[in-house]
Short mmCIF file of C-alpha atoms in Angstrom, two decimals:
data_model
loop_
_atom_site.label_atom_id
_atom_site.label_comp_id
_atom_site.label_asym_id
_atom_site.label_seq_id
_atom_site.Cartn_x
_atom_site.Cartn_y
_atom_site.Cartn_z
CA MET A 221 3.52 -28.24 -3.74
CA ILE A 222 6.47 -25.87 -3.45
CA GLN A 223 9.00 -26.36 -0.67
CA THR A 224 11.16 -23.63 0.76
CA GLU A 225 13.01 -22.86 3.96
CA LEU A 226 11.65 -19.34 4.26
CA ALA A 227 8.48 -17.99 2.66
CA ILE A 228 7.99 -14.23 2.73
CA VAL A 229 4.58 -12.74 2.01
CA GLY A 230 4.82 -9.29 0.47
CA ALA A 231 7.62 -7.97 -1.76
CA GLY A 232 7.59 -4.40 -0.51
CA PRO A 233 10.45 -2.71 1.38
CA ALA A 234 10.14 -5.02 4.41
CA GLY A 235 9.74 -8.27 2.48
CA LEU A 236 12.52 -7.49 0.01
CA SER A 237 14.93 -6.49 2.80
CA ALA A 238 14.09 -9.67 4.73
CA ALA A 239 14.61 -11.81 1.64
CA ILE A 240 17.97 -10.20 0.88
CA GLU A 241 19.34 -10.76 4.40
CA ALA A 242 18.11 -14.34 4.66
CA ARG A 243 19.29 -15.28 1.17
CA ARG A 244 22.68 -13.69 1.78
CA ALA A 245 23.02 -15.85 4.90
CA GLY A 246 22.36 -18.90 2.73
CA ALA A 247 18.68 -19.64 3.29
CA ASP A 248 16.43 -20.82 0.50
CA VAL A 249 13.86 -18.03 0.15
CA LEU A 250 10.55 -17.76 -1.68
CA LEU A 251 9.14 -14.25 -1.95
CA ILE A 252 5.41 -14.11 -2.73
CA ASP A 253 3.45 -11.06 -3.89
CA GLU A 254 0.03 -10.65 -5.43
CA ASN A 255 1.14 -7.88 -7.75
CA SER A 256 2.67 -8.45 -11.15
CA ARG A 257 5.75 -6.45 -10.10
CA PRO A 258 7.67 -6.49 -6.82
CA GLY A 259 8.49 -3.32 -4.87
CA GLY A 260 5.27 -2.72 -2.94
CA GLN A 261 4.55 0.98 -2.58
CA LEU A 262 8.17 2.08 -3.11
CA PHE A 263 7.78 2.91 -6.78
CA LYS A 264 5.09 5.50 -6.17
CA GLN A 265 7.31 7.32 -3.69
CA ILE A 266 9.15 9.63 -6.03
CA HIS A 267 10.23 11.98 -3.21
CA LYS A 268 13.48 11.83 -1.30
CA PHE A 269 13.46 9.96 1.99
CA PHE A 270 14.28 11.44 5.39
CA GLY A 271 16.70 10.17 8.03
CA SER A 272 20.47 9.85 7.91
CA ARG A 273 22.55 8.69 4.97
CA ALA A 274 22.73 5.21 6.51
CA HIS A 275 18.97 5.10 6.07
CA LYS A 276 19.20 6.07 2.42
CA ALA A 277 17.97 9.57 3.18
CA GLY A 278 18.10 11.89 0.22
CA THR A 279 17.34 8.96 -2.08
CA ARG A 280 13.98 8.78 -3.80
CA GLY A 281 11.78 5.84 -2.76
CA MET A 282 11.54 4.59 -6.35
CA ASN A 283 15.35 4.43 -6.59
CA ILE A 284 15.54 2.51 -3.32
CA GLY A 285 13.05 0.10 -4.88
CA THR A 286 15.26 -0.33 -7.93
CA GLN A 287 18.30 -0.99 -5.70
CA LEU A 288 16.43 -3.62 -3.67
CA LEU A 289 15.19 -5.38 -6.80
CA LYS A 290 18.70 -5.41 -8.24
CA GLU A 291 20.11 -6.95 -5.05
CA SER A 292 17.34 -9.52 -4.90
CA GLU A 293 17.97 -10.45 -8.54
CA GLU A 294 21.72 -10.75 -8.02
CA LEU A 295 21.10 -13.07 -5.10
CA GLY A 296 18.77 -15.15 -7.23
CA ILE A 297 15.84 -14.85 -4.86
CA ARG A 298 12.93 -16.94 -6.07
CA THR A 299 9.88 -14.72 -6.50
CA CYS A 300 6.29 -15.78 -7.03
CA LEU A 301 4.34 -12.86 -8.48
CA LYS A 302 0.55 -12.62 -8.95
CA GLY A 303 0.39 -15.06 -6.06
CA GLU A 304 -2.30 -14.24 -3.53
CA VAL A 305 -1.78 -15.89 -0.15
CA CYS A 306 -5.28 -16.90 0.96
CA GLY A 307 -4.49 -19.29 3.78
CA ILE A 308 -1.89 -20.12 6.38
CA GLU A 309 -1.77 -23.30 8.42
CA ASP A 310 0.34 -24.40 11.39
CA GLY A 311 2.74 -21.53 10.81
CA GLN A 312 4.24 -23.57 7.96
CA ASN A 313 1.89 -24.04 5.04
CA LEU A 314 0.64 -21.28 2.80
CA TRP A 315 -2.16 -21.59 0.31
CA VAL A 316 -1.29 -19.42 -2.67
CA VAL A 317 -3.75 -18.67 -5.46
CA ILE A 318 -1.71 -17.91 -8.55
CA ASP A 319 -2.99 -15.93 -11.49
CA ARG A 320 -6.57 -17.07 -10.77
CA ASN A 321 -5.93 -20.27 -12.71
CA ARG A 322 -4.16 -22.49 -10.22
CA SER A 323 -3.24 -22.66 -6.58
CA GLU A 324 -0.22 -24.08 -4.80
CA ILE A 325 0.59 -25.16 -1.29
CA VAL A 326 3.86 -23.67 -0.16
CA LYS A 327 5.52 -25.67 2.60
CA ALA A 328 7.94 -23.47 4.52
CA LYS A 329 9.99 -23.95 7.67
CA LYS A 330 9.69 -20.26 8.54
CA ILE A 331 7.31 -17.56 7.37
CA ILE A 332 7.71 -13.78 7.39
CA LEU A 333 4.51 -11.75 6.97
CA ALA A 334 5.29 -8.39 5.39
CA THR A 335 1.87 -7.57 4.05
CA GLY A 336 1.91 -3.80 4.59
CA ALA A 337 -1.10 -1.58 5.12
CA THR A 338 -4.16 -0.11 3.47
CA GLU A 339 -5.55 3.43 3.56
CA ASN A 340 -8.30 4.46 5.96
CA ALA A 341 -11.63 5.65 4.66
CA VAL A 342 -13.71 8.59 5.82
CA ALA A 343 -17.44 8.42 5.31
CA PHE A 344 -19.44 11.51 4.33
CA PRO A 345 -22.45 11.86 2.04
CA GLY A 346 -21.10 11.24 -1.46
CA TRP A 347 -17.91 9.51 -0.35
CA ASP A 348 -18.76 6.54 -2.58
CA LEU A 349 -18.83 8.62 -5.79
CA PRO A 350 -16.20 7.94 -8.41
CA GLY A 351 -13.56 10.59 -7.81
CA VAL A 352 -13.24 9.93 -4.08
CA MET A 353 -10.13 7.85 -3.48
CA GLY A 354 -7.24 7.26 -1.16
CA ALA A 355 -4.37 9.71 -1.50
CA GLY A 356 -2.12 6.70 -2.06
CA ALA A 357 -4.45 5.55 -4.82
CA ALA A 358 -4.02 8.86 -6.64
CA GLN A 359 -0.27 8.59 -6.03
CA THR A 360 -0.21 5.13 -7.63
CA MET A 361 -2.13 6.43 -10.63
CA ILE A 362 0.09 9.46 -11.26
CA ASN A 363 3.52 8.07 -10.41
CA VAL A 364 3.31 4.40 -11.34
CA ASN A 365 0.56 4.28 -13.97
CA ARG A 366 1.25 7.80 -15.26
CA VAL A 367 -2.38 8.77 -15.61
CA LEU A 368 -4.15 11.68 -13.97
CA PRO A 369 -7.23 10.55 -12.02
CA GLY A 370 -8.49 14.12 -11.61
CA LYS A 371 -7.76 17.73 -12.53
CA LYS A 372 -9.02 19.62 -9.48
CA VAL A 373 -8.18 17.75 -6.32
CA LEU A 374 -9.18 18.38 -2.73
CA MET A 375 -6.87 16.71 -0.19
CA LEU A 376 -8.34 15.67 3.16
CA GLY A 377 -5.51 15.30 5.67
CA SER A 378 -2.32 17.32 6.06
CA GLY A 379 -0.02 14.58 7.35
CA ASN A 380 2.99 13.51 5.34
CA VAL A 381 0.93 11.45 2.90
CA GLY A 382 -1.44 14.38 2.34
CA VAL A 383 1.22 16.98 1.64
CA ILE A 384 3.57 14.71 -0.29
CA VAL A 385 0.79 13.47 -2.57
CA SER A 386 -0.52 17.06 -2.97
CA TYR A 387 2.89 18.14 -4.21
CA GLN A 388 3.17 15.15 -6.51
CA LEU A 389 -0.29 15.89 -7.93
CA LEU A 390 0.97 19.38 -8.76
CA GLN A 391 4.06 17.86 -10.38
CA ALA A 392 1.78 15.61 -12.42
CA GLY A 393 -0.16 18.61 -13.69
CA ALA A 394 -3.23 18.61 -11.47
CA ASP A 395 -4.60 21.56 -9.55
CA VAL A 396 -4.87 21.04 -5.79
CA VAL A 397 -7.77 23.24 -4.68
CA ALA A 398 -7.16 22.89 -0.93
CA VAL A 399 -5.67 20.76 1.81
CA LEU A 400 -8.03 20.22 4.76
CA GLU A 401 -6.97 19.25 8.26
CA ALA A 402 -9.49 18.33 10.96
CA ALA A 403 -6.99 19.07 13.75
CA PRO A 404 -6.21 22.67 14.68
CA ARG A 405 -2.66 22.36 13.37
CA LEU A 406 -0.97 20.86 10.32
CA GLY A 407 0.37 17.33 10.55
CA GLY A 408 3.19 16.86 8.05
CA TYR A 409 6.91 17.57 7.94
CA GLY A 410 7.55 21.27 7.47
CA VAL A 411 9.62 20.86 4.33
CA HIS A 412 6.87 18.98 2.47
CA THR A 413 4.12 21.28 3.79
CA ALA A 414 6.06 24.39 2.79
CA LYS A 415 6.52 23.18 -0.78
CA VAL A 416 2.75 22.84 -1.19
CA ALA A 417 2.08 26.16 0.53
CA ARG A 418 4.64 27.94 -1.68
CA ALA A 419 2.81 26.60 -4.72
CA GLY A 420 -0.19 28.63 -3.53
CA VAL A 421 -2.40 25.78 -2.29
CA PRO A 422 -4.66 26.98 0.53
CA PHE A 423 -4.59 25.01 3.80
CA TYR A 424 -7.65 24.90 6.04
CA VAL A 425 -7.05 23.67 9.60
CA SER A 426 -10.03 22.65 11.78
CA HIS A 427 -11.93 21.78 8.59
CA THR A 428 -13.36 18.65 7.06
CA VAL A 429 -15.51 17.53 4.15
CA LYS A 430 -19.22 17.79 4.87
CA GLN A 431 -20.37 16.24 1.63
CA ALA A 432 -19.48 15.61 -1.98
CA PHE A 433 -21.82 16.52 -4.82
CA GLY A 434 -22.18 14.83 -8.18
CA THR A 435 -24.20 12.21 -10.03
CA ASP A 436 -21.69 9.98 -11.81
CA HIS A 437 -18.57 11.68 -10.48
CA VAL A 438 -17.51 14.25 -7.89
CA GLU A 439 -18.35 17.75 -9.15
CA ALA A 440 -18.08 19.85 -6.00
CA VAL A 441 -17.27 19.53 -2.31
CA GLU A 442 -18.86 21.20 0.67
CA ILE A 443 -16.35 21.83 3.45
CA VAL A 444 -17.09 22.88 7.01
CA GLU A 445 -15.20 24.22 9.99
CA LEU A 446 -14.82 22.10 13.15
CA ASP A 447 -14.81 23.21 16.76
CA GLY A 448 -12.36 22.03 19.42
CA SER A 449 -14.31 18.79 19.84
CA PHE A 450 -14.38 18.07 16.09
CA ASN A 451 -18.06 18.99 15.77
CA GLN A 452 -19.15 20.79 12.62
CA ILE A 453 -19.89 24.48 13.16
CA PRO A 454 -23.20 25.35 11.40
CA GLY A 455 -23.00 28.31 9.09
CA THR A 456 -19.31 27.84 8.23
CA GLU A 457 -19.97 25.67 5.16
CA ARG A 458 -18.55 26.68 1.83
CA ILE A 459 -18.49 24.97 -1.53
CA LEU A 460 -15.33 24.30 -3.52
CA GLU A 461 -15.21 23.13 -7.10
CA ALA A 462 -13.35 19.82 -7.36
CA ASP A 463 -13.55 16.62 -9.39
CA THR A 464 -11.50 14.52 -6.98
CA ILE A 465 -11.29 14.10 -3.22
CA CYS A 466 -8.20 12.37 -1.87
CA LEU A 467 -8.35 10.87 1.61
CA ALA A 468 -5.05 11.05 3.46
CA THR A 469 -6.42 10.01 6.80
CA GLY A 470 -4.05 7.34 7.97
CA LEU A 471 -3.50 3.67 7.31
CA THR A 472 -4.44 0.35 8.86
CA PRO A 473 -2.07 -2.63 9.01
CA LEU A 474 -3.05 -5.61 6.82
CA THR A 475 -3.08 -8.26 9.52
CA GLU A 476 -5.45 -10.89 8.08
CA LEU A 477 -2.78 -13.56 7.67
CA ALA A 478 -1.47 -13.00 11.20
CA TRP A 479 -5.01 -13.49 12.53
CA LEU A 480 -5.41 -16.63 10.39
CA ALA A 481 -2.06 -17.93 11.63
CA GLY A 482 -3.32 -17.67 15.19
CA CYS A 483 -0.98 -14.92 16.35
CA GLU A 484 -1.88 -13.07 19.52
CA PHE A 485 -2.61 -9.37 19.12
CA LYS A 486 -2.19 -6.17 21.07
CA TYR A 487 -4.16 -2.96 20.52
CA ILE A 488 -1.92 0.06 20.04
CA PRO A 489 -3.92 2.94 18.49
CA ALA A 490 -0.84 5.11 17.87
CA LEU A 491 0.49 2.44 15.48
CA GLY A 492 -2.77 1.84 13.65
CA GLY A 493 -4.82 -0.58 15.77
CA HIS A 494 -4.63 -4.31 16.46
CA LEU A 495 -1.13 -5.61 15.84
CA PRO A 496 0.47 -9.06 16.02
CA ILE A 497 2.59 -9.23 19.16
CA HIS A 498 6.27 -9.65 18.33
CA ASP A 499 9.57 -9.70 20.18
CA ASP A 500 12.88 -7.99 19.35
CA ARG A 501 13.60 -10.66 16.72
CA MET A 502 10.26 -9.83 15.00
CA HIS A 503 8.99 -13.27 16.01
CA THR A 504 5.24 -13.51 16.74
CA THR A 505 3.53 -15.63 19.40
CA LYS A 506 3.07 -18.30 16.72
CA GLU A 507 6.09 -20.53 16.29
CA ASN A 508 7.95 -20.02 12.97
CA VAL A 509 5.98 -16.89 12.06
CA PHE A 510 7.75 -13.51 11.88
CA VAL A 511 6.40 -10.08 10.95
CA ALA A 512 8.00 -6.94 9.53
CA GLY A 513 6.97 -3.54 8.18
CA ASP A 514 3.59 -1.85 8.38
CA ILE A 515 1.84 -5.04 9.57
CA THR A 516 3.57 -4.37 12.91
CA GLY A 517 2.37 -0.76 13.02
CA ILE A 518 2.14 2.13 10.58
CA GLU A 519 5.49 3.78 9.97
CA GLU A 520 7.66 4.51 6.96
CA ALA A 521 9.52 2.56 4.31
CA SER A 522 12.83 3.30 6.07
CA THR A 523 11.71 1.55 9.28
CA ALA A 524 10.05 -1.22 7.26
CA MET A 525 13.37 -2.02 5.58
CA GLU A 526 15.17 -2.24 8.94
CA GLU A 527 12.45 -4.43 10.42
CA GLY A 528 12.62 -6.63 7.34
CA ARG A 529 16.37 -7.05 7.84
CA LEU A 530 15.75 -7.98 11.49
CA ALA A 531 13.18 -10.61 10.55
CA GLY A 532 15.39 -11.97 7.74
CA ILE A 533 18.45 -12.30 9.97
CA ASN A 534 16.58 -13.93 12.83
CA ALA A 535 14.64 -16.30 10.58
CA ALA A 536 17.97 -17.32 8.99
CA ALA A 537 19.39 -17.81 12.49
CA GLU A 538 16.53 -20.10 13.45
CA LEU A 539 17.20 -22.04 10.27
CA GLY A 540 20.81 -22.45 11.39
CA TYR A 541 22.49 -20.16 8.85
CA ILE A 542 23.61 -17.52 11.35
CA ASN A 543 24.84 -18.36 14.83
CA GLU A 544 22.94 -16.96 17.78
CA GLU A 545 25.68 -14.58 18.85
CA GLU A 546 26.08 -13.05 15.41
CA ALA A 547 22.32 -12.70 15.02
CA ARG A 548 22.17 -10.94 18.39
CA ILE A 549 24.95 -8.47 17.54
CA ARG A 550 23.53 -7.67 14.10
CA SER A 551 20.04 -7.28 15.57
CA GLU A 552 21.35 -4.83 18.16
CA GLU A 553 22.92 -2.73 15.41
CA ILE A 554 19.62 -2.63 13.55
CA TRP A 555 17.77 -1.69 16.73
CA ASP A 556 20.16 1.25 17.20
CA SER A 557 19.36 2.32 13.69
CA LEU A 558 15.60 1.91 14.26
CA ASN A 559 15.75 3.92 17.47
CA CYS A 560 17.52 6.64 15.55
CA LEU A 561 14.74 6.67 12.93
CA ARG A 562 12.17 6.75 15.74
CA SER A 563 13.45 9.90 17.38
CA GLY A 564 12.50 13.56 17.23
CA TYR A 565 9.14 15.23 17.25
CA PHE A 566 7.50 12.79 14.82
CA GLY A 567 9.31 9.62 15.90
CA GLN A 568 9.06 9.73 19.67
CA LYS A 569 5.47 8.55 19.89
CA ARG A 570 6.19 5.63 17.57
CA ARG A 571 9.25 4.76 19.65
CA GLU A 572 7.18 4.66 22.83
CA SER A 573 4.51 2.50 21.20
CA LYS A 574 7.12 0.15 19.74
CA ASP A 575 8.79 -0.15 23.15
CA LEU A 576 5.42 -1.13 24.58
CA MET A 577 5.05 -3.82 21.92
CA LEU A 578 8.57 -5.15 22.51
CA HIS A 579 8.04 -5.20 26.25
CA THR A 580 4.92 -7.33 25.76
CA GLY A 581 6.49 -9.45 23.05
CA ASN A 582 9.72 -10.23 24.84
CA GLU A 583 7.77 -11.28 27.90
CA VAL A 584 5.03 -13.34 26.25
CA ILE A 585 7.12 -14.98 23.55
CA GLN A 586 10.00 -16.17 25.73
CA TRP A 587 7.47 -17.74 28.00
CA LYS A 588 5.73 -19.39 25.08
CA ILE A 589 8.49 -20.80 22.94
CA HIS A 590 11.64 -21.28 24.94
CA MET B 146 -6.51 12.11 -22.65
CA ASN B 147 -5.36 11.84 -19.10
CA ARG B 148 -1.84 10.51 -19.65
CA ILE B 149 1.02 12.32 -17.93
CA THR B 150 3.63 12.90 -20.60
CA ASN B 151 5.80 15.63 -19.09
CA HIS B 152 7.00 15.24 -15.54
CA PRO B 153 9.76 17.09 -13.65
CA ILE B 154 11.00 14.00 -11.76
CA LEU B 155 9.99 10.93 -13.71
CA ASP B 156 11.82 10.05 -16.92
CA GLN B 157 10.16 10.50 -20.23
CA GLU B 158 7.91 7.52 -20.52
CA LYS B 159 9.35 4.79 -22.69
CA PRO B 160 6.97 4.39 -25.57
CA SER B 161 5.41 0.98 -25.02
CA ARG B 162 3.41 -0.93 -27.58
CA GLU B 163 -0.23 -0.01 -27.84
CA VAL B 164 -2.87 -2.69 -27.53
CA THR B 165 -6.58 -2.52 -28.23
CA ILE B 166 -9.00 -3.55 -25.52
CA PHE B 167 -12.78 -3.46 -25.63
CA VAL B 168 -14.81 -1.74 -22.93
CA ASP B 169 -18.51 -2.52 -23.25
CA ASP B 170 -17.73 -3.48 -26.85
CA LYS B 171 -16.07 -0.15 -27.66
CA PRO B 172 -12.39 -0.37 -28.63
CA ILE B 173 -9.91 1.80 -26.71
CA LEU B 174 -6.13 2.06 -26.90
CA ALA B 175 -4.12 0.90 -23.90
CA ARG B 176 -0.40 0.54 -23.25
CA GLU B 177 1.00 -2.96 -23.10
CA GLY B 178 1.62 -4.00 -19.49
CA GLU B 179 -0.45 -1.28 -17.84
CA MET B 180 -3.27 -1.96 -15.42
CA ILE B 181 -6.82 -2.02 -16.77
CA ALA B 182 -7.92 0.75 -14.35
CA ALA B 183 -5.13 3.00 -15.62
CA ALA B 184 -6.07 2.41 -19.25
CA LEU B 185 -9.67 3.34 -18.44
CA ILE B 186 -8.66 6.57 -16.71
CA ALA B 187 -6.35 7.41 -19.62
CA ASN B 188 -9.40 7.12 -21.85
CA GLY B 189 -11.66 9.17 -19.57
CA ILE B 190 -13.61 6.22 -18.17
CA PHE B 191 -14.18 6.63 -14.42
CA ILE B 192 -17.03 4.21 -13.70
CA ASN B 193 -15.98 0.59 -13.25
CA ARG B 194 -19.19 -0.88 -11.92
CA TYR B 195 -22.67 -0.25 -10.47
CA THR B 196 -23.62 -1.52 -7.02
CA LEU B 197 -26.02 -4.42 -6.52
CA HIS B 198 -28.89 -2.79 -4.63
CA LYS B 199 -28.81 0.94 -5.31
CA HIS B 200 -27.12 0.77 -8.72
CA LYS B 201 -24.67 3.51 -7.75
CA PRO B 202 -21.52 4.07 -9.78
CA ARG B 203 -18.12 3.15 -8.36
CA GLY B 204 -14.62 4.06 -9.50
CA ILE B 205 -11.14 3.30 -8.26
CA TYR B 206 -10.67 3.76 -4.53
CA CYS B 207 -7.45 2.16 -3.20
CA ALA B 208 -5.68 1.27 -6.47
CA ILE B 209 -3.63 -1.45 -4.76
CA GLY B 210 -6.02 -4.39 -4.95
CA ARG B 211 -7.50 -4.16 -1.47
CA CYS B 212 -10.91 -2.49 -1.64
CA THR B 213 -12.47 -4.20 -4.70
CA ASP B 214 -14.31 -1.03 -5.71
CA CYS B 215 -12.83 -1.20 -9.22
CA ILE B 216 -13.93 -4.74 -10.05
CA MET B 217 -15.23 -5.42 -13.55
CA THR B 218 -16.04 -8.41 -15.73
CA VAL B 219 -12.96 -9.27 -17.76
CA ASP B 220 -13.06 -11.87 -20.54
CA GLY B 221 -16.23 -13.30 -19.06
CA VAL B 222 -14.95 -13.50 -15.48
CA PRO B 223 -16.66 -11.15 -13.00
CA ASN B 224 -15.07 -9.43 -9.98
CA ILE B 225 -11.63 -8.85 -11.49
CA ARG B 226 -9.65 -6.18 -9.61
CA THR B 227 -8.82 -3.90 -12.52
CA CYS B 228 -6.22 -1.86 -10.60
CA ILE B 229 -3.85 -4.84 -10.36
CA THR B 230 -4.73 -6.69 -13.56
CA GLU B 231 -2.74 -5.97 -16.70
CA VAL B 232 -4.36 -5.30 -20.07
CA ARG B 233 -3.93 -7.81 -22.86
CA GLU B 234 -4.49 -7.36 -26.58
CA GLY B 235 -8.13 -8.00 -27.41
CA MET B 236 -9.27 -8.12 -23.78
CA ARG B 237 -13.02 -7.66 -23.36
CA ILE B 238 -14.08 -5.66 -20.34
CA THR B 239 -17.64 -5.04 -19.18
CA THR B 240 -18.87 -2.46 -16.69
CA GLN B 241 -20.04 -4.75 -13.94
CA LYS B 242 -23.60 -4.61 -12.63
CA GLY B 243 -24.01 -5.88 -9.09
CA ALA B 244 -22.28 -9.18 -8.46
CA GLY B 245 -21.74 -9.69 -12.18
CA ALA B 246 -22.32 -12.91 -14.08
CA TRP B 247 -20.01 -15.53 -15.50
CA GLN B 248 -20.22 -15.61 -19.26
CA GLU B 249 -20.07 -18.96 -20.97
CA GLU B 250 -16.80 -19.69 -22.70
CA GLY B 251 -16.90 -19.60 -26.46
CA GLN B 252 -19.89 -17.30 -26.43
CA GLU B 253 -18.10 -14.88 -28.69
#
């Protein structure tokens, strides 16, 4: 058995930021991640982040990852890698399977779940062929593992993930044959979209994949135009040569541990589906259990880091390392920063959805715990 | 080979030690510390397993350990997620058929 004051599940941007704040305040922290290296998905993000300078805008995701790891090392944060959290009990005990050979019970006073998200799938005939993969999967292969999973790639989805990964595939030496978008207009930030367009990649709005052809691997893709109700228009099919289809069609929060913990959920489609209800301290309806990052709704690494800091500060406050007043003031500063990140054309909808969650959380959780 | 050697943003890759792993008894060269799935792609291997009922090929899908499409039998243990498992010198990897089978220790 391992004892700790604060156990954090997931060493991505949210988990690392939470660990740093809580450790800095004096709490004993154990950071658990199933991967052999910490950093979550930061190291595949080789592009510069958006936002203001305070949000590390203009810095590449991978460099933010390096900074966070350096801080966490300097603070001497205990990290358990290759540790898969398979169970959670009473909001205090975690069952961690380590390296397939042994398992440990971690007894914690507080737990922060920062488990992140996984990519959505799209089913079409042939979608199970080797060569069809998440856009993030291709991004991991090219930027972290430095191998090219395909040479002629079709990207389905023109949101930020779709256009950023398309550009990075070009940088890695692949040919992007087209970017498809089911909606009638493109979904990503203009600056990322423009870079891909300038490279000569054709964009098809109101289009989707009808089917993929191949026996042991994708060899070609049939695309089709969609009408205003997203129905395929017969006769508009055409065939493109491609060996890889990347799906950039959104993400779903990884909420299994929050369900297991007994957290109450709220359905907010704009943030990715069923989400653990939390208040403005990132506390869930389950005593001692906090959440941060994509598990609370799909956003970006910049918001995940701020939410992680919120959870870390407030968990440390509950442990008695930060007084209530200080925790409140620091939380308010972070909320200002989050509201700033959640503004503008792309942020407004997330802001509204997050406000809805907070409204619910602040109501339900005060009633429950205090 | 499918390794990315020149990249406009990423540093020149530090040359890491090469290790030999065996895929269906054939030796291939991998880089120390890399994930099995990456070593396979570098060597042009895109099929990790065949499904139980329809025997259809599967390759990597999520590459972050969530979807289990890339599972293979590694050193006699089936259902290993190759996208988050590092290679080791002399590792023996088998293209998995269906649910796979545990191989007795010391069979080699």
